PDB file of C-alpha atoms in Angstrom:
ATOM      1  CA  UNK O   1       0.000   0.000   0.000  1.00 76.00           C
ATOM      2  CA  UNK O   2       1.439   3.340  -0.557  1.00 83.00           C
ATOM      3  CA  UNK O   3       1.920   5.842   2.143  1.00 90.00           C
ATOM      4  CA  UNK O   4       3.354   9.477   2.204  1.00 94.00           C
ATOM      5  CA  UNK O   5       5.622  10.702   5.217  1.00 95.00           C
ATOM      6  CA  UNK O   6       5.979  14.364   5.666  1.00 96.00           C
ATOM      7  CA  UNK O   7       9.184  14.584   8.716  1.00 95.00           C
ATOM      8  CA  UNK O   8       8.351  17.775   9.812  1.00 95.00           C
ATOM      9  CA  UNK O   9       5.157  19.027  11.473  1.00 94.00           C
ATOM     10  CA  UNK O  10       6.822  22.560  11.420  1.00 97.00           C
ATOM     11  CA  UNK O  11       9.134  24.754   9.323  1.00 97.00           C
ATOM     12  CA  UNK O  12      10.018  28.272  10.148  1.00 97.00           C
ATOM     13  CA  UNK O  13      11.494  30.468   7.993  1.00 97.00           C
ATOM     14  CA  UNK O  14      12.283  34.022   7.485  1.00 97.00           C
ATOM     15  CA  UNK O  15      10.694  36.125   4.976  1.00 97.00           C
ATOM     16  CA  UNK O  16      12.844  35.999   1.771  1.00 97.00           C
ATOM     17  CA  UNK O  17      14.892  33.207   2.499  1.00 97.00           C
ATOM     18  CA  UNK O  18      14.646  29.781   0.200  1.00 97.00           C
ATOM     19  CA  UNK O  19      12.058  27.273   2.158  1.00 97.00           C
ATOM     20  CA  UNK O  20      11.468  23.114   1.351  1.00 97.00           C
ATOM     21  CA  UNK O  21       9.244  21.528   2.537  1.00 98.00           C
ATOM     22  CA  UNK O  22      10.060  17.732   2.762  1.00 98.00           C
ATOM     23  CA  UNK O  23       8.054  14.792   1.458  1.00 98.00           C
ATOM     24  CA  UNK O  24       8.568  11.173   1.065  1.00 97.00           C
ATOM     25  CA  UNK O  25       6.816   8.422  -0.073  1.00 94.00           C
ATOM     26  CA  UNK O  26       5.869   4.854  -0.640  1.00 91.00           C
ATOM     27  CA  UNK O  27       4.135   3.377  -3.383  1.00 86.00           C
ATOM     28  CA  UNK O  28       4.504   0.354  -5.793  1.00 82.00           C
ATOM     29  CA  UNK O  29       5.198   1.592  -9.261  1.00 82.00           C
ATOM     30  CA  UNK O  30       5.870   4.711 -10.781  1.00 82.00           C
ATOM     31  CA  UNK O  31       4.292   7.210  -8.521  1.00 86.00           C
ATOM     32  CA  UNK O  32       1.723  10.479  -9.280  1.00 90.00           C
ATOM     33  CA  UNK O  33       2.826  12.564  -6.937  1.00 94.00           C
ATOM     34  CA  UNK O  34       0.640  15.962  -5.520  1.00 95.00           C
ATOM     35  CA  UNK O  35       1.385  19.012  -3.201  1.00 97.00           C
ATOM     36  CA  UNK O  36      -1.406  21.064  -1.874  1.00 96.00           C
ATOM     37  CA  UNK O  37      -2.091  23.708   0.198  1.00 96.00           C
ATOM     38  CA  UNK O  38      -4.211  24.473   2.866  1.00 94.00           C
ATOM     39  CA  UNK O  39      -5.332  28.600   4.285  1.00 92.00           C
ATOM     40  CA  UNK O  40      -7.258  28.129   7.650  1.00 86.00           C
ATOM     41  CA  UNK O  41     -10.868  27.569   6.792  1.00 81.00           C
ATOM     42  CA  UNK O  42     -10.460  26.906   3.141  1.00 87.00           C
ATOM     43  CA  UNK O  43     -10.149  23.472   1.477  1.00 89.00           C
ATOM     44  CA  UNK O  44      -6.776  22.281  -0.425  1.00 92.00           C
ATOM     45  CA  UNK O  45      -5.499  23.665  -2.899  1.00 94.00           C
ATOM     46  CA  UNK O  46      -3.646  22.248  -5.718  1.00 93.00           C
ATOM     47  CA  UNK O  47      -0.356  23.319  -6.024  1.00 96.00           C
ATOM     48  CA  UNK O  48       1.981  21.255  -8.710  1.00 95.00           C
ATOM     49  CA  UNK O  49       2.318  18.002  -9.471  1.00 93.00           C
ATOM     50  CA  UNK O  50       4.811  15.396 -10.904  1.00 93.00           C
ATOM     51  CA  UNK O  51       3.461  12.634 -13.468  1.00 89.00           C
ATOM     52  CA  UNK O  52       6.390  11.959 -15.653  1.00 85.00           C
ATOM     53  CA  UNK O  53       9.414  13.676 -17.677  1.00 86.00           C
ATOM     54  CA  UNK O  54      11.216  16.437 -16.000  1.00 89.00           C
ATOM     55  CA  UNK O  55      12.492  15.894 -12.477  1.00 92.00           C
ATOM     56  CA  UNK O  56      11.682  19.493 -11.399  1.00 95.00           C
ATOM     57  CA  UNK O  57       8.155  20.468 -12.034  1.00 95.00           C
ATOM     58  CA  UNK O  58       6.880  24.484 -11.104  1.00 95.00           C
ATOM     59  CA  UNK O  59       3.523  24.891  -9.816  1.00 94.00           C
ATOM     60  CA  UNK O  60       1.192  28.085  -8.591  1.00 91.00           C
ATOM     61  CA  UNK O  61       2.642  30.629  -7.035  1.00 92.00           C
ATOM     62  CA  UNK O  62       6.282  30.396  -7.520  1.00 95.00           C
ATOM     63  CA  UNK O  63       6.390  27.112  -6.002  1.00 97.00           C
ATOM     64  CA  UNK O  64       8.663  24.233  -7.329  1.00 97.00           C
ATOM     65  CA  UNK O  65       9.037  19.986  -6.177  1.00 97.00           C
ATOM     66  CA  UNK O  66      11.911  17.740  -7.254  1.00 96.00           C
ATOM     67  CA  UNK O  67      10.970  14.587  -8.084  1.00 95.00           C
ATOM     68  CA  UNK O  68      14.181  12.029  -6.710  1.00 95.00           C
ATOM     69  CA  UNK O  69      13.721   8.668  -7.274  1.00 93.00           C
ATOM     70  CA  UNK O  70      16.155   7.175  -5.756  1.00 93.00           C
ATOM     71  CA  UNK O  71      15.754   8.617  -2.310  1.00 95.00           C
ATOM     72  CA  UNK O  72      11.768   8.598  -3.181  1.00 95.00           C
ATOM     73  CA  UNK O  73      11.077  12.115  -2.439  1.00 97.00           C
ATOM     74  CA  UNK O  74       9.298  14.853  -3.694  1.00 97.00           C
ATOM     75  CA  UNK O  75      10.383  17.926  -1.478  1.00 98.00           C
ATOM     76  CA  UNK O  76       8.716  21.440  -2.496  1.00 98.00           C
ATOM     77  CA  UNK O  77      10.425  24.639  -3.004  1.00 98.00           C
ATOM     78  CA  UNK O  78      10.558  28.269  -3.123  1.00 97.00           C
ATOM     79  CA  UNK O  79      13.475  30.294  -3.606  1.00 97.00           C
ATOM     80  CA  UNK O  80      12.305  33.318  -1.559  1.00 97.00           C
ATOM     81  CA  UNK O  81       9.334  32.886   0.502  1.00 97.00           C
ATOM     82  CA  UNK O  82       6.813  35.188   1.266  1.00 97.00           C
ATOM     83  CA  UNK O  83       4.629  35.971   4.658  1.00 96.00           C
ATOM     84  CA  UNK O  84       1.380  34.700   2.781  1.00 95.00           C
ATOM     85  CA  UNK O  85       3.054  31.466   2.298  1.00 96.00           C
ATOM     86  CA  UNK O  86       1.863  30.704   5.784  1.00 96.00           C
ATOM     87  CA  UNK O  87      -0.272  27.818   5.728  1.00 96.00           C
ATOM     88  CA  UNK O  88      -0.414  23.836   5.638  1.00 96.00           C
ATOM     89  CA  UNK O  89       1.188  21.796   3.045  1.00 97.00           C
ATOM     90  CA  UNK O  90       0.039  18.588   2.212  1.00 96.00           C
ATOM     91  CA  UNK O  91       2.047  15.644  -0.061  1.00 96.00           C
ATOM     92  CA  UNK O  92      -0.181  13.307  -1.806  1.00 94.00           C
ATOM     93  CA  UNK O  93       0.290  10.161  -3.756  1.00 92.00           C
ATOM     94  CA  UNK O  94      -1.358   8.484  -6.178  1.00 86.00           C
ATOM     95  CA  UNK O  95      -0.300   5.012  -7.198  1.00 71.00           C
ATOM     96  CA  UNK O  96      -1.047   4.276 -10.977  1.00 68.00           C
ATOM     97  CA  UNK O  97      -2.844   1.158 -10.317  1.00 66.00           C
ATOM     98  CA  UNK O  98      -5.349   2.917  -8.153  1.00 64.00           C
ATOM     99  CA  UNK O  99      -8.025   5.736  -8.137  1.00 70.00           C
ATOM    100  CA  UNK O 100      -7.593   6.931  -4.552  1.00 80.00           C
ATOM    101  CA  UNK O 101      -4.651   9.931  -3.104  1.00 87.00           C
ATOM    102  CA  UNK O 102      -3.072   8.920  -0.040  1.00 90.00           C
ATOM    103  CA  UNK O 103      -2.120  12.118   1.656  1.00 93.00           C
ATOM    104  CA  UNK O 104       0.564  13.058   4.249  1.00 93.00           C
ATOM    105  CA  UNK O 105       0.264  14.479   7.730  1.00 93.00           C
ATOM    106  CA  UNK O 106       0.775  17.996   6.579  1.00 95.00           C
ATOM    107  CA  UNK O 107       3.398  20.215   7.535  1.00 97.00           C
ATOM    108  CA  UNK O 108       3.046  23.487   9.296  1.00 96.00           C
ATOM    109  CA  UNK O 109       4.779  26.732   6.983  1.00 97.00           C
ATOM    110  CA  UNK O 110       5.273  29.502   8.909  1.00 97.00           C
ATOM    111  CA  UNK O 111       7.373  32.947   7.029  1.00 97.00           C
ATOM    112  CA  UNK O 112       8.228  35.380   9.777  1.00 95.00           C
ATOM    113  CA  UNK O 113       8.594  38.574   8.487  1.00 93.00           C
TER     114      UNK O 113
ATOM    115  CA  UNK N   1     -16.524  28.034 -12.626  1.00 63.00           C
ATOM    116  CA  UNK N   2     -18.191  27.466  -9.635  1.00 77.00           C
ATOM    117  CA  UNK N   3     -16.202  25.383  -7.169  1.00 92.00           C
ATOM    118  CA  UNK N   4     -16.936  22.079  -4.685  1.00 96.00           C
ATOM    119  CA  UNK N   5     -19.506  23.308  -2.167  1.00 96.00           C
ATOM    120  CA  UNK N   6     -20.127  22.125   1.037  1.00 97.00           C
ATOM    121  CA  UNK N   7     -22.684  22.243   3.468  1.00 97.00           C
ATOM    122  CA  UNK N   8     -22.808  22.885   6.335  1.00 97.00           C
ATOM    123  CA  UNK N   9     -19.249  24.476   7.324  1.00 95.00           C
ATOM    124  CA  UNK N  10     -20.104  23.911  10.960  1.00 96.00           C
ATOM    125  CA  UNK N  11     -22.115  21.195  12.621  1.00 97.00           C
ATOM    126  CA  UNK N  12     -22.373  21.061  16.397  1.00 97.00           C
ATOM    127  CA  UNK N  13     -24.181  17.501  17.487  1.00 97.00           C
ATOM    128  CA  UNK N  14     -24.454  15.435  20.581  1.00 97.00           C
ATOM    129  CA  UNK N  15     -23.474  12.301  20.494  1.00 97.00           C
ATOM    130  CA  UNK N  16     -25.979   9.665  19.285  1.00 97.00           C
ATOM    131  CA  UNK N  17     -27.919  11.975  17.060  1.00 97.00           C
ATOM    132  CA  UNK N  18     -27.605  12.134  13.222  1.00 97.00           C
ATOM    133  CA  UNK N  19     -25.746  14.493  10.782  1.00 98.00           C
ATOM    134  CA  UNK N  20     -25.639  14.758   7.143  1.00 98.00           C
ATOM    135  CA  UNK N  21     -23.369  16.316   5.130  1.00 98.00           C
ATOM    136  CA  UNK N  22     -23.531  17.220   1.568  1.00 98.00           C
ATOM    137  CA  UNK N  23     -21.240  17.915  -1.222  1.00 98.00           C
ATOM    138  CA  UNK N  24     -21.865  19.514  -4.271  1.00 97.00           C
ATOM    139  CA  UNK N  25     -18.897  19.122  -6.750  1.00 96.00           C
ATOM    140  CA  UNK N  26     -17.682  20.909 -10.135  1.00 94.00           C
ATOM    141  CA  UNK N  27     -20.245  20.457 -12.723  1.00 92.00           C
ATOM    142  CA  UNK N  28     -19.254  17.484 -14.634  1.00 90.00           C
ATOM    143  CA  UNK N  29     -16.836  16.049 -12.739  1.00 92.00           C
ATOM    144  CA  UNK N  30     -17.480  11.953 -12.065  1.00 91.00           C
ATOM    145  CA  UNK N  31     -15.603  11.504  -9.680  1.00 92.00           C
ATOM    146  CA  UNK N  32     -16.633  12.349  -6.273  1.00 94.00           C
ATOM    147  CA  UNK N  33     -14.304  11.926  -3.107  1.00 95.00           C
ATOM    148  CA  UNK N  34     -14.774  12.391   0.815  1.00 97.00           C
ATOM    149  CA  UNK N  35     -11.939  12.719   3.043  1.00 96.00           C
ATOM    150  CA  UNK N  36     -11.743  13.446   6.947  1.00 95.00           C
ATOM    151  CA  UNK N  37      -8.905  14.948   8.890  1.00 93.00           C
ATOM    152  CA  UNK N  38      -9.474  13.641  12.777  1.00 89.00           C
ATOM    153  CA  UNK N  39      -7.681  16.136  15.136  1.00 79.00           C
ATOM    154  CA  UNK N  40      -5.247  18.058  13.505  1.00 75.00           C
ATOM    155  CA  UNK N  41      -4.197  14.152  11.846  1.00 82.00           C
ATOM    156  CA  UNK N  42      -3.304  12.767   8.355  1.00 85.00           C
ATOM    157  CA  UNK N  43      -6.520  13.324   5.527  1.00 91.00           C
ATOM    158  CA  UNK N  44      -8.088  10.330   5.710  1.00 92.00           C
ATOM    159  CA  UNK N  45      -9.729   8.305   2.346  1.00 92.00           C
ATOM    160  CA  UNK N  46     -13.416   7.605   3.487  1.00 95.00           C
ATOM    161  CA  UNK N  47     -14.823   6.952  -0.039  1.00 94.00           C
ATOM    162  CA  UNK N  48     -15.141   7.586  -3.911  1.00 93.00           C
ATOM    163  CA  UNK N  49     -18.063   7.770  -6.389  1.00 93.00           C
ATOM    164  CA  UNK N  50     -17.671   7.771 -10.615  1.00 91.00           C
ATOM    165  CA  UNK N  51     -20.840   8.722 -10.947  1.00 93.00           C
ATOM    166  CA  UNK N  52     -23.513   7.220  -8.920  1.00 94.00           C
ATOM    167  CA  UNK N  53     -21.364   4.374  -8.084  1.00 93.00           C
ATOM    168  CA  UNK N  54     -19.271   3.575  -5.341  1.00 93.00           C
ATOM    169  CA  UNK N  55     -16.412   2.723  -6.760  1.00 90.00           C
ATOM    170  CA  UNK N  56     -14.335   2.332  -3.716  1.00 90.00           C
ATOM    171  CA  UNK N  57     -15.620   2.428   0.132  1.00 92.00           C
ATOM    172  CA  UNK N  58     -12.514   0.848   1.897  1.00 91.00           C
ATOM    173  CA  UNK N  59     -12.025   3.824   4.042  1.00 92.00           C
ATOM    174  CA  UNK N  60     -15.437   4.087   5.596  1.00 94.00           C
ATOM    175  CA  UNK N  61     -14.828   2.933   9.242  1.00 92.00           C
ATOM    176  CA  UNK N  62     -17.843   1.740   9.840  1.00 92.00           C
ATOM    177  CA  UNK N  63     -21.354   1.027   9.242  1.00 94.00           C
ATOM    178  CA  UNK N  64     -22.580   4.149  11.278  1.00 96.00           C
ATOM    179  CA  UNK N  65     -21.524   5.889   7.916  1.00 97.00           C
ATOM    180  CA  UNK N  66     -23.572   6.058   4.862  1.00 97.00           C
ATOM    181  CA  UNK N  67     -22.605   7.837   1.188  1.00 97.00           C
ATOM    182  CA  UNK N  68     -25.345   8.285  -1.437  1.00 97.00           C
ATOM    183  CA  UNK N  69     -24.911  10.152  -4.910  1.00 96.00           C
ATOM    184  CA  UNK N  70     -28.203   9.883  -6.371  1.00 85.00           C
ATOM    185  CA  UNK N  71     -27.829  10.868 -10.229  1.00 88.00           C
ATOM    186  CA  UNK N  72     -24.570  11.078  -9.774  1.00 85.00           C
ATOM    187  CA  UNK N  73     -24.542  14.659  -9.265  1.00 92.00           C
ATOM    188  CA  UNK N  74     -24.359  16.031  -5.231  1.00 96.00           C
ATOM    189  CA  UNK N  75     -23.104  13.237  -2.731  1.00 98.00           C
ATOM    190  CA  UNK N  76     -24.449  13.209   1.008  1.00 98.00           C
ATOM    191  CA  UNK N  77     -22.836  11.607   3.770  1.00 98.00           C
ATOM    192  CA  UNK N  78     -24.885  10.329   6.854  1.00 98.00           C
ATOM    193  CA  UNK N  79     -23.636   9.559  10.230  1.00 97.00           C
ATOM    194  CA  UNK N  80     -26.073   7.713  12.579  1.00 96.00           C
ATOM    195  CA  UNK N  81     -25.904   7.891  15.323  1.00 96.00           C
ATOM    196  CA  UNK N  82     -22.589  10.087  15.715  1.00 97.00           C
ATOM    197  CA  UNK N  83     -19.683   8.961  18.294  1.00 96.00           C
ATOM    198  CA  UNK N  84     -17.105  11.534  19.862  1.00 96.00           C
ATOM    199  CA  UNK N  85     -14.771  10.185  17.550  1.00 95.00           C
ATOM    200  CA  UNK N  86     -16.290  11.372  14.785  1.00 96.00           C
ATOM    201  CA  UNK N  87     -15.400  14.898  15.513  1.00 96.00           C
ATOM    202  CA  UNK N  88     -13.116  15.846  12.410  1.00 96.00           C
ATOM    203  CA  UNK N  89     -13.444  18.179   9.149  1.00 95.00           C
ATOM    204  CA  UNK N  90     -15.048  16.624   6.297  1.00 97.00           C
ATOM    205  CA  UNK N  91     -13.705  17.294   2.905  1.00 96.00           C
ATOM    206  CA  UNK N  92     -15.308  16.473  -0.283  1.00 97.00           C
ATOM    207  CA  UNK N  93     -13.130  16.739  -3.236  1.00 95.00           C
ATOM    208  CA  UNK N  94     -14.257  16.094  -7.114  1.00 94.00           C
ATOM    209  CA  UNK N  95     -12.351  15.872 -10.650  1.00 91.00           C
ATOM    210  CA  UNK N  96     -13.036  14.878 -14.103  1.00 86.00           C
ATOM    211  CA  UNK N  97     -12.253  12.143 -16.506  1.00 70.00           C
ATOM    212  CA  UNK N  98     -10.832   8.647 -15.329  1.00 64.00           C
ATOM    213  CA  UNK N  99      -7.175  10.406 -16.232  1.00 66.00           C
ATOM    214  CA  UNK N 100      -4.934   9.394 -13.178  1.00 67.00           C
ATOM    215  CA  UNK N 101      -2.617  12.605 -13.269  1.00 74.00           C
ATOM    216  CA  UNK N 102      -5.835  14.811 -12.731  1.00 82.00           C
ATOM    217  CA  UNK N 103      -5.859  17.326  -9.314  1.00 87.00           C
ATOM    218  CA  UNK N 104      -8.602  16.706  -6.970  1.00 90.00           C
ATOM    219  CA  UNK N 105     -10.111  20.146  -6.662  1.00 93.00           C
ATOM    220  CA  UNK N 106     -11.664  20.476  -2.840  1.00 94.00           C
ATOM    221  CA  UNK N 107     -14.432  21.663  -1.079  1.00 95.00           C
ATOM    222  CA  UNK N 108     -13.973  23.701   1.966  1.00 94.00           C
ATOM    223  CA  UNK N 109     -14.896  21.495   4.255  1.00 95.00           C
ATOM    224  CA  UNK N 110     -17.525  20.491   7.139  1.00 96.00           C
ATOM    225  CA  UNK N 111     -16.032  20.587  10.504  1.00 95.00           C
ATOM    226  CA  UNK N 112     -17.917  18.219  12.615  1.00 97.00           C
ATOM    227  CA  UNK N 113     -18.202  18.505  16.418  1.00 97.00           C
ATOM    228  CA  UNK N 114     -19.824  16.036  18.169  1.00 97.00           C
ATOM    229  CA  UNK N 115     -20.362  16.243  22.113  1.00 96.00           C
TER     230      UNK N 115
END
């Protein structure tokens, strides 16, 4: 079964400054893998995705994932991050054979200004 | 385009009584998805209509829960009676086609308290 494993439940960083979030997963397969966000009292938002071809994929608002295979991860990016980046990331995976996302615990983004 | 609506955004319940949520997704989408997040925890698969069918239920935890999708348009969800454990935010999520690389797009969620 696949799963998704996000380490960190928190990640602080100043306004400006490059942030990554990390995300790893599990799946048999070549995986569909999903980042989305979530504002308080909103629903999730899609951010970017990886499906196949090139390793770095960019997504909505000047957010980026690298796709490693090797050390299965799919870690999102943004080179200078901004205070309304403040929210909670979620990894998701989808495994080819399936129809259903499995979605990690979320991690907490918080840009201090 | 409109978006996935929910309804309601809050419920307040004691325990034992019955809720019902509803989802109303993009126009056009088939496939229909609800999700829970249980205190501040992972977003948990419940269930997933293509259409009017269920095409995959493994995630309900019990039998206290029941999905429709009449027509295949909104979806409902039913929980009778409701246990403290219940107490989560709902999310119902739709998208279209049977392509595998399509984004679930979300609602905004029913948060479910149940006392």
């Amino acid at each position: 079964a696949q799963s998704v494993a996000q380490p960190e439940d928190q990640v602080n960083v100043a306004e400006g400054n490059p942030l990554t979030v990390k995300c790893t997963y599990s799946v048999s397969g070549n995986p569909y893998l999903f980042w989305y966000v979530q504002y308080p009292n909103r629903g999730l938002q899609f951010l970017l995705k990886y499906i196949t071809g090139d390793n770095l994929v960019k997504g909505s608002y000047g957010f980026e994932a690298e796709f490693n295979k090797s050390q299965t991860s799919f870690h999102l990016k943004k080179p200078s991050a901004l205070v309304s980046d403040s929210a909670l990331y979620f990894c998701a995976v989808r495994d080819p054979a399936g129809q259903n996302f499995v979605f990690g615990p979320g991690t907490r983004l918080s840009v201090l200004p | 385009e409109a978006g996935v609506t929910q309804f309601p955004s809050h419920s307040v319940i004691e325990k034992g009584q019955t809720v019902t949520l509803r989802c109303d997704p993009i126009s056009g989408h088939d496939n229909l998805y609800w999700y829970r997040r249980v205190m501040g925890k992972e977003i948990k698969f419940l269930l997933h209509f293509v259409k009017e069918s269920k095409q995959d239920e493994s995630g309900m935890p019990n039998n206290r829960f029941l999905a429709e999708r009449t027509g295949g348009t909104y979806s409902t969800l039913k929980v009778q009676p409701a246990e403290l454990e219940d107490s989560g935010v709902y999310f119902c999520a739709s998208s279209s086609g049977s392509s595998y690389n399509s984004p679930l797009h979300f609602g905004n969620g029913t948060r479910l308290t149940v006392t």
